Amino acid sequence: MPSVLGSMMVASTSAAASLQEALENAGRLIDRQLQEDRMYPDLSELLMVSAPNSPTVSGMSDMDYPLQGPGLLSVPSLPEISTIRRVPLPPELVEQFGHMQCNCMMGVFPPISRAWLTIDSDIFMWNYEDGGDLAYFDGLSETILAVGLVKPKAGIFQPHVRHLLVLATPVDIVILGLSYANVQTGSGILNDSMCGGMQLLPDPLYSLPTDNTYLLTITSTDNGRIFLAGKDGCLYEVAYQAEAGWFSQRCRKINHSKSSLSFLVPSLLQFTFSEDDPIVQIEIDNSRNILYTRSEKGVIQVYDLGHDGQGMSRVASVSQNAIVSAAGNIARTIDRSVFKPIVQIAVIESSESLDCQLLAVTHAGVRLYFSTCPFRQPLARPNTLTLVHVRLPPGFSASSTVEKPSKVHKALYSKGILLMTASENEDNDILWCVNHDTFPFQKPMMETQMTTRVDGHSWALSAIDELKVDKIITPLNKDHIPITDSPVVVQQHMLPP
């Protein structure tokens, strides 16, 4: 019996040791896979840019777009983009088009799941998910020139006013409140769909004169600052507060482009020696507190809003000619006509890249990547605007049979995905989709591309807010978690279908 018992004890010890070894091997395997998942390259590494003064070019090799050449690397033929649903305009709006006299604009507000349409002096808003919950405001007498949605500063309005609607006419800037019946009492949280009970408050919260300034676009920061682009080439801000102070009004317009000494120059001389270059786009990087503007003639300006987002200083301005010259020096064999005009600029947030901050898209689909500060310094404030990479669109490689993009008039960039709408003819657009999700770890950057026809002319391109995967940070791994977000292939199991 002792020998049998001893044999059983040895076998048990051996099994426990084997189990322990298997668990340790499994742990090491998981650690290795997690470490490999964390080794994804920064965008600047994908673009093979080591420093701002070492710019690069890509898009001319067959392997830059590997699915477009014969006999090259291929993946299953999966659609890059597909239509989920088509929602027609509310029938009440179709009738309004017959009364239009002067101007019509359209856009979308993803934070509140609304599309909007202006017809002369009236604005209409409805839920773009189902075409319902139509609201309108017809209290203006002048044509609406620009529209913006703002998440207001904290502590100024009643809890039910969750957003502000800013309207600009040739005469006034009017700020309306958006109220929601489905705000949860006490918590101040909207329900998931935001599809019920939205109301435009009939009485404006603020109204101030434009001082004969035509305003072309309106945008805002996450902390509630409102910026407006002027046809006169100036950047304006509407500063607002709850009550007027001894030395400040409740609401006032600030010109951030004119010197405080400009009043010393007679207006006649200013008119004679200056040529207006309207600002047509404002983009804000809320992750770094940087504001960018693009003018009609392609001038890009950079403003530093400060670490806390409350400052304002212009730090760089680059003309379109300077950008074209820099791009031509980087891609010397390419016709410089594809580098202008710039039709869209887009922010590259810190969650995607530490070193690249801005993307510009030209009418030919060329992407121009810019840096505003030294590399590998995530806390540095912007002090320049330097072209660091030129990415040519599909069709530029020697063996490519893909038709090159042309007549691009709108673009959307989000998390490495680029959408571009190009005019095929007066009645249709071509929608391009280019992204590197299929090859997230491949250096240099490899991308797939796809085109699809869009019936009609594209008025707006917007990304619907997606669920963000929270990083799991513990005392043990805090020094190993990258600042930038991981690729979709790494976090896809944590996202809902």
Tab-separated table of C-alpha atoms in Angstrom:
chain	number	residue	atom	x	y	z
A	1	MET	CA	0.000	0.000	0.000
A	2	PRO	CA	2.715	2.585	0.797
A	3	SER	CA	4.160	2.086	-2.654
A	4	VAL	CA	0.758	2.637	-4.293
A	5	LEU	CA	0.131	5.766	-2.199
A	6	GLY	CA	3.569	7.115	-3.042
A	7	SER	CA	2.961	6.516	-6.723
A	8	MET	CA	-0.341	8.409	-6.557
A	9	MET	CA	1.337	11.349	-4.798
A	10	VAL	CA	4.078	11.504	-7.429
A	11	ALA	CA	1.486	11.421	-10.226
A	12	SER	CA	-0.536	14.163	-8.513
A	13	THR	CA	2.552	16.342	-8.076
A	14	SER	CA	3.510	15.783	-11.703
A	15	ALA	CA	0.007	16.719	-12.907
A	16	ALA	CA	0.037	19.886	-10.792
A	17	ALA	CA	3.424	20.836	-12.188
A	18	SER	CA	2.196	20.246	-15.742
A	19	LEU	CA	-0.888	22.351	-15.075
A	20	GLN	CA	1.237	25.122	-13.580
A	21	GLU	CA	3.556	25.035	-16.587
A	22	ALA	CA	0.590	25.146	-18.979
A	23	LEU	CA	-0.868	28.147	-17.163
A	24	GLU	CA	2.473	29.951	-17.236
A	25	ASN	CA	2.865	29.227	-20.944
A	26	ALA	CA	-0.646	30.513	-21.584
A	27	GLY	CA	0.104	33.650	-19.583
A	28	ARG	CA	3.309	34.268	-21.501
A	29	LEU	CA	1.467	33.757	-24.793
A	30	ILE	CA	-1.223	36.275	-23.810
A	31	ASP	CA	1.409	38.765	-22.627
A	32	ARG	CA	3.263	38.384	-25.912
A	33	GLN	CA	0.092	38.920	-27.941
A	34	LEU	CA	-0.851	41.959	-25.863
A	35	GLN	CA	2.627	43.367	-26.342
A	36	GLU	CA	2.411	42.830	-30.102
A	37	ASP	CA	-0.985	44.559	-30.141
A	38	ARG	CA	0.650	47.554	-28.454
A	39	MET	CA	3.418	47.743	-31.050
A	40	TYR	CA	1.281	49.418	-33.720
A	41	PRO	CA	3.068	52.286	-35.459
A	42	ASP	CA	2.255	55.965	-35.158
A	43	LEU	CA	0.936	57.622	-38.308
A	44	SER	CA	4.297	59.330	-38.793
A	45	GLU	CA	5.956	55.894	-38.785
A	46	LEU	CA	3.491	54.603	-41.380
A	47	LEU	CA	4.399	57.604	-43.517
A	48	MET	CA	8.120	56.979	-42.870
A	49	VAL	CA	8.622	60.513	-41.518
A	50	SER	CA	11.301	60.681	-38.831
A	51	ALA	CA	11.339	64.467	-38.304
A	52	PRO	CA	9.590	67.595	-39.637
A	53	ASN	CA	12.658	68.454	-41.720
A	54	SER	CA	12.680	65.006	-43.386
A	55	PRO	CA	9.494	65.002	-45.506
A	56	THR	CA	8.491	61.960	-47.557
A	57	VAL	CA	6.174	60.994	-50.413
A	58	SER	CA	4.119	57.855	-51.053
A	59	GLY	CA	1.417	56.584	-53.382
A	60	MET	CA	3.648	55.911	-56.395
A	61	SER	CA	4.477	52.297	-55.512
A	62	ASP	CA	2.255	49.358	-56.434
A	63	MET	CA	2.355	48.265	-52.801
A	64	ASP	CA	0.932	51.552	-51.510
A	65	TYR	CA	-2.480	50.429	-52.818
A	66	PRO	CA	-1.843	46.680	-53.102
A	67	LEU	CA	-5.250	45.700	-54.442
A	68	GLN	CA	-5.010	47.811	-57.564
A	69	GLY	CA	-2.221	46.021	-59.443
A	70	PRO	CA	-2.115	42.603	-61.179
A	71	GLY	CA	-0.572	39.775	-59.199
A	72	LEU	CA	-0.137	41.867	-56.060
A	73	LEU	CA	-1.122	41.188	-52.477
A	74	SER	CA	-4.862	40.709	-52.205
A	75	VAL	CA	-7.532	40.210	-49.564
A	76	PRO	CA	-11.104	38.944	-49.917
A	77	SER	CA	-13.294	41.290	-51.915
A	78	LEU	CA	-15.053	42.982	-49.032
A	79	PRO	CA	-16.847	46.303	-49.541
A	80	GLU	CA	-15.062	49.212	-47.883
A	81	ILE	CA	-18.293	51.162	-47.686
A	82	SER	CA	-21.956	50.284	-48.084
A	83	THR	CA	-25.317	52.006	-47.748
A	84	ILE	CA	-27.149	51.301	-44.493
A	85	ARG	CA	-30.290	53.280	-45.192
A	86	ARG	CA	-31.671	56.124	-47.269
A	87	VAL	CA	-33.932	58.598	-45.495
A	88	PRO	CA	-35.888	61.011	-47.714
A	89	LEU	CA	-36.488	64.625	-46.780
A	90	PRO	CA	-39.638	65.166	-44.736
A	91	PRO	CA	-42.486	65.856	-47.191
A	92	GLU	CA	-43.224	69.168	-45.466
A	93	LEU	CA	-39.789	70.408	-46.529
A	94	VAL	CA	-40.172	69.435	-50.163
A	95	GLU	CA	-43.082	71.864	-50.368
A	96	GLN	CA	-40.922	74.678	-48.969
A	97	PHE	CA	-38.486	74.526	-51.894
A	98	GLY	CA	-41.153	76.022	-54.110
A	99	HIS	CA	-41.048	79.213	-52.020
A	100	MET	CA	-37.251	79.660	-52.072
A	101	GLN	CA	-36.164	83.080	-53.286
A	102	CYS	CA	-32.494	83.547	-52.435
A	103	ASN	CA	-30.458	80.908	-50.618
A	104	CYS	CA	-30.537	77.280	-49.510
A	105	MET	CA	-28.024	75.336	-47.381
A	106	MET	CA	-27.972	71.870	-45.841
A	107	GLY	CA	-25.878	70.024	-43.270
A	108	VAL	CA	-25.925	67.570	-40.372
A	109	PHE	CA	-25.353	67.773	-36.618
A	110	PRO	CA	-24.213	64.273	-35.517
A	111	PRO	CA	-24.102	65.134	-31.763
A	112	ILE	CA	-27.896	65.527	-31.778
A	113	SER	CA	-28.711	63.168	-34.692
A	114	ARG	CA	-30.210	65.975	-36.719
A	115	ALA	CA	-30.057	67.168	-40.303
A	116	TRP	CA	-30.742	70.818	-41.027
A	117	LEU	CA	-31.887	72.836	-43.996
A	118	THR	CA	-32.147	76.585	-44.463
A	119	ILE	CA	-34.433	78.171	-47.016
A	120	ASP	CA	-33.875	81.921	-47.100
A	121	SER	CA	-34.555	83.145	-43.529
A	122	ASP	CA	-36.043	79.899	-42.148
A	123	ILE	CA	-34.233	76.891	-40.695
A	124	PHE	CA	-35.624	73.368	-40.372
A	125	MET	CA	-34.187	70.473	-38.344
A	126	TRP	CA	-35.213	66.829	-38.252
A	127	ASN	CA	-33.983	63.421	-37.103
A	128	TYR	CA	-31.891	61.968	-39.924
A	129	GLU	CA	-32.378	58.419	-38.609
A	130	ASP	CA	-36.060	58.288	-39.524
A	131	GLY	CA	-36.986	61.691	-40.971
A	132	GLY	CA	-39.193	62.564	-37.988
A	133	ASP	CA	-39.306	65.159	-35.196
A	134	LEU	CA	-39.289	68.155	-37.529
A	135	ALA	CA	-38.628	71.505	-35.839
A	136	TYR	CA	-38.215	74.941	-37.375
A	137	PHE	CA	-37.473	78.581	-36.619
A	138	ASP	CA	-38.900	81.366	-38.766
A	139	GLY	CA	-38.246	84.374	-36.556
A	140	LEU	CA	-35.643	86.008	-38.796
A	141	SER	CA	-36.262	88.513	-41.556
A	142	GLU	CA	-32.850	88.238	-43.273
A	143	THR	CA	-31.335	85.366	-45.253
A	144	ILE	CA	-29.378	82.854	-43.153
A	145	LEU	CA	-25.721	82.747	-44.245
A	146	ALA	CA	-24.171	80.357	-41.712
A	147	VAL	CA	-25.321	77.801	-39.127
A	148	GLY	CA	-23.490	76.256	-36.174
A	149	LEU	CA	-24.217	73.909	-33.262
A	150	VAL	CA	-22.569	74.636	-29.910
A	151	LYS	CA	-22.317	72.719	-26.664
A	152	PRO	CA	-22.595	75.667	-24.262
A	153	LYS	CA	-20.274	76.608	-21.450
A	154	ALA	CA	-21.176	75.021	-18.138
A	155	GLY	CA	-23.231	76.913	-15.575
A	156	ILE	CA	-24.692	79.595	-17.856
A	157	PHE	CA	-28.046	78.145	-18.946
A	158	GLN	CA	-30.801	76.028	-17.432
A	159	PRO	CA	-30.134	72.250	-17.515
A	160	HIS	CA	-32.679	71.639	-20.274
A	161	VAL	CA	-30.690	73.847	-22.692
A	162	ARG	CA	-28.156	71.283	-23.846
A	163	HIS	CA	-27.056	72.919	-27.105
A	164	LEU	CA	-27.056	76.298	-28.795
A	165	LEU	CA	-27.987	76.961	-32.411
A	166	VAL	CA	-26.055	79.906	-33.850
A	167	LEU	CA	-27.472	81.615	-36.945
A	168	ALA	CA	-25.743	84.380	-38.890
A	169	THR	CA	-27.492	86.731	-41.311
A	170	PRO	CA	-26.087	89.800	-43.082
A	171	VAL	CA	-27.395	91.881	-40.176
A	172	ASP	CA	-27.402	89.800	-36.971
A	173	ILE	CA	-25.889	86.860	-35.130
A	174	VAL	CA	-28.705	85.083	-33.300
A	175	ILE	CA	-28.160	82.370	-30.677
A	176	LEU	CA	-31.070	80.044	-29.910
A	177	GLY	CA	-31.424	77.392	-27.231
A	178	LEU	CA	-32.151	73.740	-28.010
A	179	SER	CA	-34.245	72.073	-25.344
A	180	TYR	CA	-34.952	68.375	-24.879
A	181	ALA	CA	-37.956	66.922	-23.127
A	182	ASN	CA	-36.090	63.653	-22.481
A	183	VAL	CA	-33.412	65.078	-20.175
A	184	GLN	CA	-33.274	62.900	-17.068
A	185	THR	CA	-34.059	64.955	-14.008
A	186	GLY	CA	-31.058	65.540	-11.812
A	187	SER	CA	-28.564	63.690	-13.993
A	188	GLY	CA	-28.669	66.002	-16.985
A	189	ILE	CA	-28.194	63.098	-19.375
A	190	LEU	CA	-29.984	62.715	-22.686
A	191	ASN	CA	-31.364	59.366	-23.691
A	192	ASP	CA	-29.518	57.341	-26.290
A	193	SER	CA	-31.339	58.262	-29.476
A	194	MET	CA	-32.079	61.925	-28.823
A	195	CYS	CA	-35.003	61.291	-31.098
A	196	GLY	CA	-37.778	62.689	-28.962
A	197	GLY	CA	-38.823	66.072	-27.743
A	198	MET	CA	-36.263	68.414	-29.274
A	199	GLN	CA	-37.517	71.985	-29.281
A	200	LEU	CA	-36.086	75.215	-30.632
A	201	LEU	CA	-36.753	77.846	-27.988
A	202	PRO	CA	-38.672	80.676	-29.700
A	203	ASP	CA	-36.906	83.590	-28.004
A	204	PRO	CA	-33.207	84.113	-28.823
A	205	LEU	CA	-30.821	83.821	-25.885
A	206	TYR	CA	-28.482	86.372	-27.474
A	207	SER	CA	-28.534	88.638	-30.498
A	208	LEU	CA	-25.819	91.004	-31.687
A	209	PRO	CA	-25.093	92.911	-34.904
A	210	THR	CA	-22.637	91.637	-37.507
A	211	ASP	CA	-21.368	95.180	-38.213
A	212	ASN	CA	-21.792	94.545	-41.954
A	213	THR	CA	-19.603	91.440	-41.842
A	214	TYR	CA	-20.713	88.507	-43.984
A	215	LEU	CA	-20.086	85.328	-41.984
A	216	LEU	CA	-19.516	82.113	-43.928
A	217	THR	CA	-19.082	79.332	-41.380
A	218	ILE	CA	-19.532	78.741	-37.639
A	219	THR	CA	-17.900	76.170	-35.373
A	220	SER	CA	-17.194	75.702	-31.675
A	221	THR	CA	-14.837	74.064	-29.213
A	222	ASP	CA	-15.797	71.358	-26.748
A	223	ASN	CA	-15.625	73.932	-23.945
A	224	GLY	CA	-18.231	76.182	-25.568
A	225	ARG	CA	-16.235	78.837	-27.436
A	226	ILE	CA	-17.892	80.025	-30.667
A	227	PHE	CA	-15.810	80.939	-33.722
A	228	LEU	CA	-17.019	82.462	-36.980
A	229	ALA	CA	-15.327	82.903	-40.361
A	230	GLY	CA	-15.724	86.209	-42.157
A	231	LYS	CA	-15.915	86.948	-45.859
A	232	ASP	CA	-13.472	89.760	-45.062
A	233	GLY	CA	-10.823	87.147	-44.198
A	234	CYS	CA	-11.075	87.663	-40.434
A	235	LEU	CA	-11.603	85.114	-37.678
A	236	TYR	CA	-14.224	86.181	-35.144
A	237	GLU	CA	-15.332	84.865	-31.783
A	238	VAL	CA	-18.633	85.387	-30.004
A	239	ALA	CA	-17.919	85.680	-26.276
A	240	TYR	CA	-20.965	85.175	-24.051
A	241	GLN	CA	-21.705	85.018	-20.343
A	242	ALA	CA	-24.678	84.795	-18.004
A	243	GLU	CA	-24.803	88.433	-16.929
A	244	ALA	CA	-23.181	91.671	-18.061
A	245	GLY	CA	-20.270	92.899	-15.955
A	246	TRP	CA	-18.866	96.344	-15.230
A	247	PHE	CA	-16.562	96.177	-18.219
A	248	SER	CA	-18.110	93.448	-20.372
A	249	GLN	CA	-21.351	92.801	-22.214
A	250	ARG	CA	-23.410	89.616	-22.001
A	251	CYS	CA	-22.475	88.862	-25.593
A	252	ARG	CA	-19.904	90.494	-27.868
A	253	LYS	CA	-18.015	89.848	-31.112
A	254	ILE	CA	-14.201	89.742	-31.075
A	255	ASN	CA	-11.994	90.058	-34.157
A	256	HIS	CA	-8.930	87.826	-33.722
A	257	SER	CA	-7.369	88.762	-37.070
A	258	LYS	CA	-7.077	92.544	-36.770
A	259	SER	CA	-4.382	94.224	-34.702
A	260	SER	CA	-5.514	96.307	-31.755
A	261	LEU	CA	-3.798	99.252	-33.486
A	262	SER	CA	-5.684	98.822	-36.764
A	263	PHE	CA	-8.005	101.674	-35.835
A	264	LEU	CA	-5.081	104.037	-36.482
A	265	VAL	CA	-5.129	103.115	-40.193
A	266	PRO	CA	-7.854	104.997	-42.085
A	267	SER	CA	-10.525	102.651	-43.420
A	268	LEU	CA	-10.045	104.053	-46.936
A	269	LEU	CA	-6.384	102.970	-46.893
A	270	GLN	CA	-7.319	99.564	-45.511
A	271	PHE	CA	-9.778	99.111	-48.371
A	272	THR	CA	-7.277	100.324	-50.966
A	273	PHE	CA	-4.308	98.200	-49.946
A	274	SER	CA	-6.014	95.030	-48.756
A	275	GLU	CA	-7.658	92.303	-50.770
A	276	ASP	CA	-10.178	90.161	-48.933
A	277	ASP	CA	-9.506	86.428	-48.839
A	278	PRO	CA	-12.621	84.878	-47.253
A	279	ILE	CA	-12.155	82.202	-44.605
A	280	VAL	CA	-14.184	79.219	-45.806
A	281	GLN	CA	-13.360	76.594	-43.163
A	282	ILE	CA	-12.546	76.429	-39.454
A	283	GLU	CA	-11.331	73.191	-37.868
A	284	ILE	CA	-10.645	72.705	-34.164
A	285	ASP	CA	-8.401	70.080	-32.595
A	286	ASN	CA	-10.005	69.664	-29.180
A	287	SER	CA	-7.419	67.061	-28.174
A	288	ARG	CA	-4.622	69.654	-28.381
A	289	ASN	CA	-6.552	72.965	-28.255
A	290	ILE	CA	-5.457	74.143	-31.708
A	291	LEU	CA	-7.600	76.015	-34.241
A	292	TYR	CA	-7.003	76.001	-38.001
A	293	THR	CA	-8.523	78.137	-40.748
A	294	ARG	CA	-8.519	77.698	-44.520
A	295	SER	CA	-9.169	80.607	-46.842
A	296	GLU	CA	-10.676	80.710	-50.307
A	297	LYS	CA	-7.194	81.172	-51.790
A	298	GLY	CA	-5.756	78.250	-49.858
A	299	VAL	CA	-4.048	80.056	-46.974
A	300	ILE	CA	-3.899	77.870	-43.840
A	301	GLN	CA	-3.487	79.576	-40.470
A	302	VAL	CA	-2.779	78.045	-37.061
A	303	TYR	CA	-4.018	79.459	-33.740
A	304	ASP	CA	-2.909	78.208	-30.327
A	305	LEU	CA	-5.795	78.141	-27.842
A	306	GLY	CA	-3.470	77.369	-24.925
A	307	HIS	CA	-3.169	74.357	-22.647
A	308	ASP	CA	-6.569	75.083	-21.079
A	309	GLY	CA	-8.313	75.996	-24.336
A	310	GLN	CA	-8.997	79.559	-23.174
A	311	GLY	CA	-6.153	81.382	-24.934
A	312	MET	CA	-5.802	82.779	-28.446
A	313	SER	CA	-2.643	83.462	-30.433
A	314	ARG	CA	-1.859	83.069	-34.114
A	315	VAL	CA	1.356	81.072	-34.533
A	316	ALA	CA	1.614	80.256	-38.254
A	317	SER	CA	0.256	81.182	-41.674
A	318	VAL	CA	1.170	79.388	-44.911
A	319	SER	CA	0.015	80.423	-48.386
A	320	GLN	CA	-1.178	77.999	-51.033
A	321	ASN	CA	1.808	78.865	-53.232
A	322	ALA	CA	4.181	77.953	-50.396
A	323	ILE	CA	2.353	74.653	-49.863
A	324	VAL	CA	2.464	73.808	-53.585
A	325	SER	CA	6.169	74.667	-53.712
A	326	ALA	CA	6.926	72.464	-50.697
A	327	ALA	CA	4.872	69.578	-52.110
A	328	GLY	CA	6.592	69.937	-55.483
A	329	ASN	CA	10.001	69.725	-53.849
A	330	ILE	CA	8.960	66.538	-52.039
A	331	ALA	CA	7.281	64.849	-55.037
A	332	ARG	CA	9.492	66.187	-57.819
A	333	THR	CA	8.178	63.966	-60.619
A	334	ILE	CA	4.526	64.887	-60.084
A	335	ASP	CA	2.705	67.671	-61.922
A	336	ARG	CA	2.253	70.456	-59.365
A	337	SER	CA	-1.301	71.159	-60.532
A	338	VAL	CA	-2.547	68.244	-58.380
A	339	PHE	CA	-1.408	70.046	-55.208
A	340	LYS	CA	-4.002	72.828	-55.528
A	341	PRO	CA	-6.584	73.951	-54.816
A	342	ILE	CA	-7.061	72.587	-51.307
A	343	VAL	CA	-10.722	71.668	-50.847
A	344	GLN	CA	-10.694	70.482	-47.215
A	345	ILE	CA	-8.551	70.445	-44.099
A	346	ALA	CA	-9.030	67.912	-41.312
A	347	VAL	CA	-7.650	67.540	-37.808
A	348	ILE	CA	-5.541	64.504	-36.909
A	349	GLU	CA	-6.198	64.121	-33.187
A	350	SER	CA	-3.625	63.068	-30.623
A	351	SER	CA	-5.410	59.708	-30.281
A	352	GLU	CA	-4.252	58.891	-33.829
A	353	SER	CA	-0.822	60.485	-34.050
A	354	LEU	CA	1.616	62.278	-31.774
A	355	ASP	CA	3.530	63.947	-34.583
A	356	CYS	CA	1.074	64.696	-37.419
A	357	GLN	CA	-1.612	67.235	-36.566
A	358	LEU	CA	-3.301	68.372	-39.791
A	359	LEU	CA	-4.365	66.895	-43.125
A	360	ALA	CA	-5.222	68.846	-46.275
A	361	VAL	CA	-6.986	67.290	-49.280
A	362	THR	CA	-6.694	68.741	-52.779
A	363	HIS	CA	-9.131	68.639	-55.700
A	364	ALA	CA	-7.113	65.722	-57.153
A	365	GLY	CA	-7.376	63.651	-53.957
A	366	VAL	CA	-3.787	64.295	-52.860
A	367	ARG	CA	-3.300	64.260	-49.092
A	368	LEU	CA	-0.875	66.711	-47.516
A	369	TYR	CA	0.173	65.926	-43.924
A	370	PHE	CA	1.399	68.733	-41.661
A	371	SER	CA	3.124	69.017	-38.301
A	372	THR	CA	2.839	72.022	-35.993
A	373	CYS	CA	5.553	71.234	-33.447
A	374	PRO	CA	8.707	69.134	-32.962
A	375	PHE	CA	8.296	65.351	-33.102
A	376	ARG	CA	8.086	63.184	-29.971
A	377	GLN	CA	6.969	66.121	-27.822
A	378	PRO	CA	3.260	65.471	-27.124
A	379	LEU	CA	2.947	68.393	-24.682
A	380	ALA	CA	4.591	71.004	-26.929
A	381	ARG	CA	2.453	73.916	-28.099
A	382	PRO	CA	2.160	74.624	-31.843
A	383	ASN	CA	4.711	77.026	-33.306
A	384	THR	CA	4.823	76.275	-37.039
A	385	LEU	CA	3.058	74.539	-39.931
A	386	THR	CA	5.381	72.200	-41.807
A	387	LEU	CA	4.500	69.859	-44.673
A	388	VAL	CA	5.933	66.460	-43.714
A	389	HIS	CA	4.334	64.043	-46.187
A	390	VAL	CA	2.643	63.948	-49.586
A	391	ARG	CA	0.316	60.973	-50.136
A	392	LEU	CA	-0.767	60.528	-53.739
A	393	PRO	CA	-4.193	58.947	-54.340
A	394	PRO	CA	-4.795	55.662	-56.190
A	395	GLY	CA	-3.840	55.735	-59.854
A	396	PHE	CA	-0.299	57.143	-59.648
A	397	SER	CA	1.660	53.872	-59.618
A	398	ALA	CA	3.250	52.715	-62.862
A	399	SER	CA	1.061	49.619	-63.311
A	400	SER	CA	-2.174	51.027	-61.919
A	401	THR	CA	-5.331	50.711	-63.971
A	402	VAL	CA	-7.402	52.709	-61.484
A	403	GLU	CA	-8.728	56.055	-62.636
A	404	LYS	CA	-7.323	58.910	-60.577
A	405	PRO	CA	-9.672	61.065	-58.482
A	406	SER	CA	-10.605	64.415	-59.987
A	407	LYS	CA	-12.963	67.271	-59.195
A	408	VAL	CA	-12.998	66.411	-55.476
A	409	HIS	CA	-15.187	69.000	-53.738
A	410	LYS	CA	-15.713	67.548	-50.253
A	411	ALA	CA	-13.686	65.267	-48.013
A	412	LEU	CA	-14.028	63.676	-44.587
A	413	TYR	CA	-11.141	62.229	-42.591
A	414	SER	CA	-11.730	60.242	-39.416
A	415	LYS	CA	-9.449	57.728	-37.661
A	416	GLY	CA	-7.395	56.996	-40.751
A	417	ILE	CA	-10.376	56.678	-43.093
A	418	LEU	CA	-10.713	59.163	-45.941
A	419	LEU	CA	-13.969	59.781	-47.803
A	420	MET	CA	-13.988	62.070	-50.825
A	421	THR	CA	-16.856	63.145	-53.052
A	422	ALA	CA	-15.917	63.988	-56.615
A	423	SER	CA	-18.223	65.433	-59.262
A	424	GLU	CA	-18.840	62.861	-61.986
A	425	ASN	CA	-21.312	65.165	-63.716
A	426	GLU	CA	-23.985	67.681	-62.740
A	427	ASP	CA	-26.327	64.951	-61.506
A	428	ASN	CA	-24.020	62.455	-59.759
A	429	ASP	CA	-21.010	62.245	-57.458
A	430	ILE	CA	-18.382	59.559	-57.030
A	431	LEU	CA	-17.663	58.640	-53.396
A	432	TRP	CA	-14.099	57.463	-52.738
A	433	CYS	CA	-13.182	55.480	-49.618
A	434	VAL	CA	-9.492	55.002	-48.775
A	435	ASN	CA	-8.224	53.476	-45.521
A	436	HIS	CA	-5.483	51.322	-44.015
A	437	ASP	CA	-7.554	49.274	-41.526
A	438	THR	CA	-6.677	46.117	-43.474
A	439	PHE	CA	-2.933	46.702	-42.978
A	440	PRO	CA	-2.620	48.494	-39.602
A	441	PHE	CA	0.889	47.207	-38.794
A	442	GLN	CA	2.359	47.463	-42.281
A	443	LYS	CA	5.142	49.982	-42.893
A	444	PRO	CA	5.183	51.946	-45.134
A	445	MET	CA	1.442	52.601	-45.177
A	446	MET	CA	-0.674	50.324	-47.363
A	447	GLU	CA	-4.308	51.155	-48.111
A	448	THR	CA	-7.361	49.720	-49.782
A	449	GLN	CA	-9.664	51.858	-51.887
A	450	MET	CA	-13.171	51.707	-53.306
A	451	THR	CA	-15.544	53.956	-55.224
A	452	THR	CA	-19.317	54.061	-55.397
A	453	ARG	CA	-21.761	56.304	-57.215
A	454	VAL	CA	-23.938	58.751	-55.281
A	455	ASP	CA	-27.183	59.922	-56.836
A	456	GLY	CA	-27.283	63.701	-56.764
A	457	HIS	CA	-24.804	66.243	-55.427
A	458	SER	CA	-23.236	65.737	-51.981
A	459	TRP	CA	-23.943	68.684	-49.684
A	460	ALA	CA	-22.291	67.401	-46.518
A	461	LEU	CA	-20.088	64.568	-45.222
A	462	SER	CA	-20.064	63.814	-41.498
A	463	ALA	CA	-19.020	60.970	-39.216
A	464	ILE	CA	-21.604	59.773	-36.732
A	465	ASP	CA	-20.152	59.640	-33.237
A	466	GLU	CA	-19.046	56.092	-32.487
A	467	LEU	CA	-18.542	54.261	-29.237
A	468	LYS	CA	-14.993	54.694	-27.991
A	469	VAL	CA	-13.214	51.764	-26.419
A	470	ASP	CA	-11.852	52.751	-23.023
A	471	LYS	CA	-8.286	51.733	-22.326
A	472	ILE	CA	-7.801	49.407	-19.365
A	473	ILE	CA	-4.960	50.976	-17.400
A	474	THR	CA	-3.606	49.391	-14.222
A	475	PRO	CA	-0.540	50.124	-12.069
A	476	LEU	CA	1.180	47.179	-13.777
A	477	ASN	CA	0.607	48.241	-17.395
A	478	LYS	CA	0.346	52.039	-17.177
A	479	ASP	CA	3.870	52.522	-18.546
A	480	HIS	CA	3.211	50.242	-21.526
A	481	ILE	CA	-0.137	51.578	-22.816
A	482	PRO	CA	0.395	53.787	-25.902
A	483	ILE	CA	-1.061	57.290	-25.967
A	484	THR	CA	-2.599	56.765	-29.392
A	485	ASP	CA	-5.599	54.500	-29.969
A	486	SER	CA	-5.079	50.955	-31.184
A	487	PRO	CA	-6.196	49.883	-34.686
A	488	VAL	CA	-9.677	48.526	-35.298
A	489	VAL	CA	-8.353	44.974	-35.669
A	490	VAL	CA	-7.081	45.116	-32.072
A	491	GLN	CA	-10.224	46.487	-30.447
A	492	GLN	CA	-12.955	45.142	-32.751
A	493	HIS	CA	-14.003	42.443	-30.258
A	494	MET	CA	-14.887	45.214	-27.788
A	495	LEU	CA	-17.131	47.073	-30.237
A	496	PRO	CA	-20.813	46.210	-30.795
A	497	PRO	CA	-21.709	44.823	-34.247
